Short mmCIF file of C-alpha atoms in Angstrom, two decimals:
data_model
loop_
_atom_site.label_atom_id
_atom_site.label_comp_id
_atom_site.label_asym_id
_atom_site.label_seq_id
_atom_site.Cartn_x
_atom_site.Cartn_y
_atom_site.Cartn_z
CA MET A 1 -8.24 -17.77 23.93
CA SER A 2 -6.50 -19.94 20.99
CA SER A 3 -2.83 -19.78 20.61
CA GLU A 4 -3.10 -20.69 17.07
CA ILE A 5 -2.31 -18.35 14.42
CA PRO A 6 -5.24 -16.85 13.20
CA GLN A 7 -6.14 -17.45 9.29
CA LEU A 8 -7.50 -14.44 8.30
CA PRO A 9 -8.49 -13.44 4.86
CA LEU A 10 -6.59 -10.44 2.58
CA ILE A 11 -9.49 -8.32 3.15
CA LEU A 12 -11.12 -8.21 6.53
CA ASP A 13 -14.36 -7.02 7.56
CA SER A 14 -14.90 -5.08 10.70
CA ALA A 15 -17.18 -7.95 11.98
CA THR A 16 -14.37 -10.63 11.67
CA LEU A 17 -11.73 -8.38 13.38
CA SER A 18 -14.02 -7.42 16.28
CA ARG A 19 -13.88 -10.93 16.78
CA HIS A 20 -10.28 -11.66 17.08
CA LEU A 21 -9.35 -8.47 19.20
CA GLU A 22 -8.23 -10.30 22.28
CA ASP A 23 -5.99 -12.50 19.72
CA PRO A 24 -2.55 -12.76 21.04
CA HIS A 25 -1.03 -13.15 17.83
CA LEU A 26 -2.63 -9.92 16.65
CA LEU A 27 -0.56 -6.70 15.94
CA ILE A 28 -3.12 -4.05 14.58
CA ILE A 29 -1.29 -1.02 13.14
CA ASP A 30 -3.33 2.33 12.62
CA VAL A 31 -1.02 4.45 10.10
CA PRO A 32 -3.36 7.28 9.63
CA LEU A 33 -2.42 10.61 7.09
CA LYS A 34 -3.75 12.67 10.22
CA PRO A 35 -2.08 11.67 13.35
CA GLU A 36 -5.41 12.85 15.29
CA SER A 37 -7.49 10.41 13.99
CA TYR A 38 -5.61 7.76 15.85
CA GLU A 39 -6.02 10.11 19.09
CA SER A 40 -9.93 10.65 18.54
CA GLY A 41 -10.76 6.90 18.56
CA HIS A 42 -8.84 3.63 16.83
CA VAL A 43 -9.41 0.04 17.13
CA PRO A 44 -9.07 -0.98 20.57
CA GLY A 45 -5.55 -2.44 20.83
CA ALA A 46 -4.30 -0.62 17.50
CA VAL A 47 -0.78 0.90 17.50
CA PHE A 48 -0.23 3.90 16.18
CA LEU A 49 2.88 4.00 13.20
CA ASP A 50 3.68 7.37 11.93
CA ALA A 51 3.67 6.94 8.00
CA ARG A 52 6.84 8.65 7.55
CA ARG A 53 8.93 5.60 8.85
CA LEU A 54 7.85 3.50 5.82
CA LEU A 55 9.52 6.15 3.39
CA ALA A 56 13.57 6.40 2.97
CA GLY A 57 13.19 9.96 4.06
CA SER A 58 16.44 11.30 2.65
CA GLY A 59 18.53 10.71 -0.43
CA GLU A 60 17.53 11.64 -4.07
CA VAL A 61 14.24 9.87 -3.45
CA PRO A 62 13.10 10.47 -0.25
CA ASN A 63 10.08 8.10 -0.58
CA ASP A 64 12.08 4.91 -1.52
CA VAL A 65 12.16 2.06 0.54
CA PRO A 66 13.77 2.46 4.03
CA SER A 67 17.32 0.82 4.58
CA GLU A 68 16.91 -3.02 6.30
CA ALA A 69 18.27 -1.96 9.38
CA ALA A 70 15.75 0.71 9.45
CA LEU A 71 12.80 -1.58 8.99
CA SER A 72 14.09 -3.76 11.36
CA ALA A 73 14.41 -0.94 14.04
CA LEU A 74 10.64 -0.02 13.14
CA PHE A 75 9.33 -3.73 13.01
CA SER A 76 11.01 -4.60 16.10
CA GLU A 77 9.65 -1.41 18.07
CA LEU A 78 6.10 -2.65 16.77
CA GLY A 79 6.83 -6.12 18.15
CA LEU A 80 6.68 -8.13 14.80
CA THR A 81 7.45 -11.63 14.75
CA PRO A 82 7.44 -14.39 12.62
CA GLU A 83 4.29 -15.46 14.20
CA THR A 84 2.55 -11.92 14.12
CA HIS A 85 -0.69 -11.52 11.77
CA VAL A 86 -0.37 -7.91 10.96
CA VAL A 87 -3.59 -6.16 10.42
CA ALA A 88 -3.36 -2.64 8.97
CA TYR A 89 -5.44 0.39 8.58
CA ASP A 90 -5.69 4.22 8.03
CA ASP A 91 -8.10 7.15 7.77
CA GLU A 92 -7.61 7.43 3.97
CA GLY A 93 -8.97 4.51 2.16
CA GLY A 94 -6.27 2.16 1.89
CA GLY A 95 -3.18 4.21 0.60
CA TRP A 96 -0.87 4.13 3.81
CA ALA A 97 -2.30 0.72 5.05
CA GLY A 98 -1.09 -0.59 1.47
CA ARG A 99 2.41 0.70 1.51
CA LEU A 100 2.76 -0.86 5.04
CA LEU A 101 1.30 -4.24 3.88
CA TRP A 102 3.28 -3.90 0.63
CA THR A 103 6.46 -3.23 2.87
CA LEU A 104 5.76 -6.65 4.63
CA GLU A 105 5.39 -8.44 1.64
CA LEU A 106 8.93 -7.16 0.56
CA ILE A 107 10.82 -8.40 3.60
CA GLY A 108 8.87 -11.49 3.23
CA HIS A 109 6.38 -11.25 5.96
CA ARG A 110 3.04 -12.63 4.48
CA ARG A 111 0.78 -12.86 7.53
CA TYR A 112 -1.32 -9.50 6.79
CA SER A 113 -4.78 -8.17 6.19
CA TYR A 114 -6.17 -5.03 5.32
CA LEU A 115 -9.31 -3.68 7.45
CA ASN A 116 -11.55 -2.65 4.59
CA GLY A 117 -12.22 0.60 4.80
CA GLY A 118 -10.47 1.32 7.57
CA ILE A 119 -11.22 3.59 10.59
CA HIS A 120 -14.20 5.06 8.73
CA ALA A 121 -15.74 1.64 7.92
CA TRP A 122 -15.07 0.82 11.69
CA ARG A 123 -16.98 3.42 12.90
CA ALA A 124 -19.73 3.30 10.29
CA ASP A 125 -20.26 -0.05 11.55
CA GLY A 126 -20.51 0.99 15.38
CA GLN A 127 -17.57 -1.20 16.38
CA PRO A 128 -16.12 -0.22 19.59
CA LEU A 129 -13.13 2.86 19.82
CA SER A 130 -10.49 3.63 21.93
CA THR A 131 -8.41 6.43 22.95
CA THR A 132 -6.02 4.92 24.80
CA PRO A 133 -2.61 4.96 23.07
CA ALA A 134 -1.34 0.89 22.68
CA SER A 135 2.06 0.07 23.18
CA PRO A 136 3.59 -2.83 21.62
CA THR A 137 5.84 -5.44 23.43
CA PRO A 138 9.16 -4.81 21.52
CA SER A 139 10.62 -7.84 19.46
CA GLU A 140 14.03 -8.51 17.30
CA TYR A 141 13.12 -8.80 14.31
CA GLU A 142 15.88 -8.79 11.43
CA ALA A 143 14.22 -7.36 8.38
CA ALA A 144 15.63 -7.93 4.83
CA TYR A 145 14.27 -7.65 1.23
CA LEU A 146 13.45 -11.58 0.97
CA ASN A 147 11.00 -10.97 -1.74
CA PRO A 148 12.88 -7.91 -3.70
CA GLN A 149 10.41 -9.13 -6.84
CA VAL A 150 7.64 -7.17 -5.30
CA GLN A 151 9.10 -3.85 -6.13
CA ILE A 152 10.63 -2.76 -9.61
CA ARG A 153 13.64 -0.46 -9.84
CA ARG A 154 13.80 2.57 -12.09
CA GLU A 155 16.48 0.73 -14.09
CA GLU A 156 14.56 -2.55 -15.04
CA LEU A 157 11.47 -0.39 -15.71
CA LEU A 158 13.21 1.42 -18.43
CA GLU A 159 14.54 -1.78 -19.82
CA ARG A 160 11.24 -3.21 -19.83
CA LEU A 161 8.88 -0.31 -21.50
CA ASP A 162 8.29 -2.22 -24.72
CA ASP A 163 7.65 -5.63 -23.28
CA PRO A 164 4.07 -6.79 -23.89
CA ALA A 165 3.86 -8.80 -20.88
CA LEU A 166 3.98 -5.90 -18.54
CA ALA A 167 1.34 -3.05 -17.68
CA ILE A 168 1.82 -0.20 -16.00
CA TRP A 169 -1.04 1.26 -13.47
CA ASP A 170 -0.64 4.96 -12.93
CA ALA A 171 -2.63 5.72 -9.62
CA ARG A 172 -2.51 9.26 -9.81
CA SER A 173 -5.11 11.79 -10.91
CA ASP A 174 -5.90 12.56 -14.48
CA GLU A 175 -4.43 15.75 -14.43
CA GLU A 176 -0.96 14.69 -13.02
CA TYR A 177 -1.31 11.96 -15.62
CA ARG A 178 -1.98 13.93 -18.55
CA GLY A 179 0.99 16.67 -17.38
CA VAL A 180 -1.15 19.30 -16.31
CA LYS A 181 -0.52 19.44 -13.15
CA GLY A 182 2.47 18.24 -10.81
CA ASP A 183 5.74 19.43 -9.02
CA ASN A 184 8.33 17.77 -10.76
CA ARG A 185 10.86 18.74 -13.34
CA GLN A 186 8.93 16.79 -15.93
CA LEU A 187 5.14 16.54 -16.33
CA GLY A 188 3.22 13.78 -17.93
CA HIS A 189 3.30 9.64 -17.35
CA ILE A 190 5.66 7.05 -17.84
CA PRO A 191 5.36 5.78 -21.78
CA GLY A 192 2.57 3.05 -22.11
CA ALA A 193 1.20 3.67 -18.60
CA VAL A 194 -2.60 3.73 -18.22
CA ASN A 195 -4.55 5.99 -15.59
CA LEU A 196 -6.80 4.85 -12.94
CA ASP A 197 -7.17 7.12 -10.00
CA TRP A 198 -6.72 5.73 -6.67
CA LEU A 199 -9.88 7.43 -5.61
CA GLU A 200 -11.90 5.46 -7.84
CA VAL A 201 -10.76 2.12 -6.40
CA MET A 202 -12.90 3.00 -3.10
CA ASP A 203 -16.33 3.08 -2.75
CA LYS A 204 -17.46 6.82 -1.23
CA GLY A 205 -20.99 5.25 -0.48
CA ARG A 206 -19.44 2.55 1.56
CA ASP A 207 -17.10 4.38 3.88
CA LEU A 208 -14.13 3.74 1.62
CA ARG A 209 -14.23 0.14 1.26
CA LEU A 210 -12.90 -1.41 -1.75
CA ARG A 211 -15.42 -0.96 -4.90
CA ASP A 212 -17.39 -3.90 -6.26
CA TYR A 213 -14.81 -6.33 -7.56
CA ALA A 214 -16.24 -7.30 -10.54
CA GLU A 215 -16.64 -3.51 -11.48
CA LEU A 216 -12.95 -3.09 -10.76
CA VAL A 217 -11.81 -5.99 -12.52
CA THR A 218 -13.96 -4.89 -15.84
CA GLU A 219 -12.70 -0.97 -15.47
CA LEU A 220 -8.86 -2.71 -15.14
CA GLU A 221 -9.34 -5.04 -18.22
CA ALA A 222 -10.85 -2.15 -20.45
CA ARG A 223 -7.54 -0.31 -19.67
CA GLY A 224 -5.28 -3.16 -20.76
CA LEU A 225 -4.51 -4.37 -17.37
CA THR A 226 -5.31 -7.92 -17.54
CA GLN A 227 -4.53 -10.90 -15.07
CA ASP A 228 -2.52 -12.43 -17.23
CA LYS A 229 -0.04 -9.49 -17.42
CA GLU A 230 2.39 -8.53 -15.29
CA ILE A 231 1.43 -5.13 -13.38
CA VAL A 232 3.40 -2.54 -12.17
CA THR A 233 1.88 0.57 -9.92
CA HIS A 234 2.96 3.60 -9.07
CA CYS A 235 1.78 7.05 -8.17
CA GLN A 236 3.79 10.37 -7.01
CA THR A 237 5.59 8.71 -3.69
CA HIS A 238 4.09 4.82 -3.58
CA HIS A 239 1.78 6.26 -0.90
CA ARG A 240 -1.56 6.36 -3.28
CA SER A 241 -0.19 3.04 -5.31
CA GLY A 242 -0.25 1.16 -1.67
CA LEU A 243 -4.24 0.92 -2.18
CA THR A 244 -3.77 0.02 -5.92
CA TRP A 245 -0.81 -2.66 -5.39
CA LEU A 246 -3.29 -4.31 -2.61
CA ALA A 247 -6.37 -3.80 -4.45
CA ALA A 248 -4.79 -5.77 -7.72
CA LYS A 249 -3.94 -8.61 -4.94
CA ALA A 250 -7.34 -8.57 -3.66
CA LEU A 251 -8.54 -8.89 -7.09
CA GLY A 252 -6.77 -12.05 -7.85
CA TYR A 253 -3.81 -10.47 -10.01
CA ASP A 254 -1.07 -12.80 -9.34
CA ASN A 255 1.80 -10.68 -10.53
CA VAL A 256 1.42 -7.22 -9.12
CA ARG A 257 4.61 -5.02 -8.27
CA ALA A 258 5.26 -1.55 -7.08
CA TYR A 259 7.67 1.20 -8.19
CA PRO A 260 8.66 2.78 -5.12
CA GLY A 261 10.62 5.49 -6.60
CA SER A 262 7.15 6.59 -8.26
CA TRP A 263 7.15 9.88 -10.41
CA LYS A 264 8.78 11.70 -7.57
CA GLU A 265 12.12 9.67 -8.84
CA TRP A 266 10.99 9.44 -13.12
CA GLY A 267 9.69 12.78 -13.12
CA ASN A 268 12.72 14.33 -11.85
CA ARG A 269 15.03 12.87 -14.02
CA ASP A 270 16.74 13.82 -17.72
CA ASP A 271 17.29 10.23 -18.76
CA THR A 272 13.57 9.03 -18.48
CA PRO A 273 10.99 9.35 -21.12
CA VAL A 274 8.14 10.75 -20.69
CA GLU A 275 4.47 10.92 -22.40
CA LYS A 276 2.09 13.28 -22.17
#
């Protein structure tokens, strides 16, 4: 068994992951929308992560980033070390897995991959499943926001709404974007934001893997989301936009950020402009 840290691509297929299941440097994390997905069968060796641990959980914006202390406790429990290569996946096409990988990017841990299509693609490819919960070996991981530019805060976004170098990708549904649906004080969207529903990023006919890259780039560019711009993506809670952040990275967008407050913050304030 190699003691070298594996060099794995950002978007990982099941066949490649299956060859690395025994690698001691690999930490496979299953962060499902439905916990029973993990119980009914997961990638062998994958540890379970309750997605709520990726959110602050309280305060005015409960979907905001957890404190550095909370992230230190979480990643120590998961056994993260600087040498660990994380492979994340979920049961919904990449939302929670993307939020996890974005959180790793925020704390400066850049050894990570996404299992393309998550558990649906893994099962469809006939890969082995385990129903035995995996217990990670705890570490002493000190998490700090080493890469704060991967997030954008409300204050900066407000200041830059007229910045032609910035483009906002709203990953919510068309109804939420148009302001005909939602559970917020204000309905609609951030002025200038363009909409491409996160569900449009995954291929329903290929077990929720990412859609054809060329097609996606064409659709994004048609909306003004071009690679020369700084892209900010958000949804209601930065869960669905976990996938859109990840997809933009996979498509070669060098400057993509996420707004963790998302519409939960923006749509519940009196000092944030809204378009319908």
